[in-house]
């Protein structure tokens, strides 16, 4: 691999070595082998910051593999990785702390009637670990000649407003202490000059959100999010066989919502088999909850204790844990350049994957669209090279031609309806979302948190143990990347009105009470999920990019 000094100027720079970014880089390099393509990522290695659910429609991945790696079917490693399929799927409604009933027949009926609820079924899809998928695609990208650099956090896109073009991306400074003083190992952030830039940082990307704010991109509706909390647990052979190596179980209800009662939090849980007596357990909570004391981690633990879930996990050993945001705003939250009529890009900068908001809320999946958008971004680079024209316009056309924009449009109102009417009524109305108008929604932190969460898990669970299993680490004395904008707001307003909800909602236990106010005491625990930035009721927490570090996922 070349020294980084040789790559201060590249043809294509991709920010984010996730599925979307690596697919884009490998596709571009395959179609334009003469181009210099570089990927940078703030994580310490491939897949370290990548977490997703467990099932995946592989059709977009097949399209990418056919383009970049003809004959991939003969590759035993790839074929084995994609071999685990969903052959049986069950859905349960958890009606209380101990009761459950099957709702699979109702969802199959909804599918037959072409209602949106039926689109959640994932029969025939592939069961995967996204961390492993990233490592597989990364190896392919390197084989194609893509240069990939880890522990290279990006600070901002250097955008020239006079020419309306990005010059490149500036890296973050390294070697500053807690007070911002330069240490012996200080390295100023360099500018990587690039002809074209693809941002693929994942949900609520730091560079992406800055770029949207300072460019001509805008959203019709604010982006809203869910937080996914996940563990991989090693269980007994009997428990694993009881679940089944090709069986996926999904859950609605407890502890997130109860029909026509409280709580009312959009989301759900799932169990996925990963092989080797390992089961992935996930709980997803929408951030527009109205409970000032809600803890996604404690709700996750309550979910695991439900008898219908616990029978597969009881006595198991946690191997890994993590948490990550999911963008759920849908079509109307995709950034767009209204002047140039382009989706997810402007001029020579493109957005791919979760940072663009390409999550299909009818199917409640975004990983396949991450691959699909990355592939179209790579093709757009090639099209510009061969035929000229605007990179962003080429990309926008490719997104429409691929069907991605059309599927996003079909689910365009689903999440807004739930936000407007609540979970019970919203899920019902979501089946006829095409007949309803678009409702305006607010950012997640604008939802008034006046109620108390009805279930308590306080003191019953060891959150420190959860954090330990994320493998998270940062250099202890680096400049803090979590900034409280106004301490007085925490002390005099948030504490009195909401009792400091960041103490509860942070899955990494970063925030603690100090002498007179709450602050990010344990910044080294930060999982980079950015829940604090999106859920603080006063928008008083700013997540900035650390010089390196974060979770160390391997099988998430």
CSV table of N, CA and C in Angstrom, one decimal, residues 87 263 313 470 497 500 543:
chain,number,residue,atom,x,y,z
A,87,UNK,N,-35.4,-19.3,6.1
A,87,UNK,CA,-36.4,-20.3,5.5
A,87,UNK,C,-37.7,-20.3,6.3
A,263,UNK,N,-46.6,2.2,27.3
A,263,UNK,CA,-45.9,3.2,26.4
A,263,UNK,C,-46.3,3.2,25.0
A,313,UNK,N,-32.1,-17.3,25.2
A,313,UNK,CA,-30.9,-16.6,25.6
A,313,UNK,C,-30.5,-16.9,27.0
A,470,UNK,N,-18.7,-3.8,23.9
A,470,UNK,CA,-18.6,-3.0,22.7
A,470,UNK,C,-17.1,-2.9,22.2
A,497,UNK,N,-36.7,20.6,34.5
A,497,UNK,CA,-37.9,20.2,33.7
A,497,UNK,C,-37.9,18.7,33.3
A,500,UNK,N,-32.6,15.7,33.4
A,500,UNK,CA,-31.4,15.3,32.6
A,500,UNK,C,-31.5,13.9,31.9
A,543,UNK,N,-21.9,16.6,19.0
A,543,UNK,CA,-21.0,15.5,18.8
A,543,UNK,C,-20.0,16.0,17.7
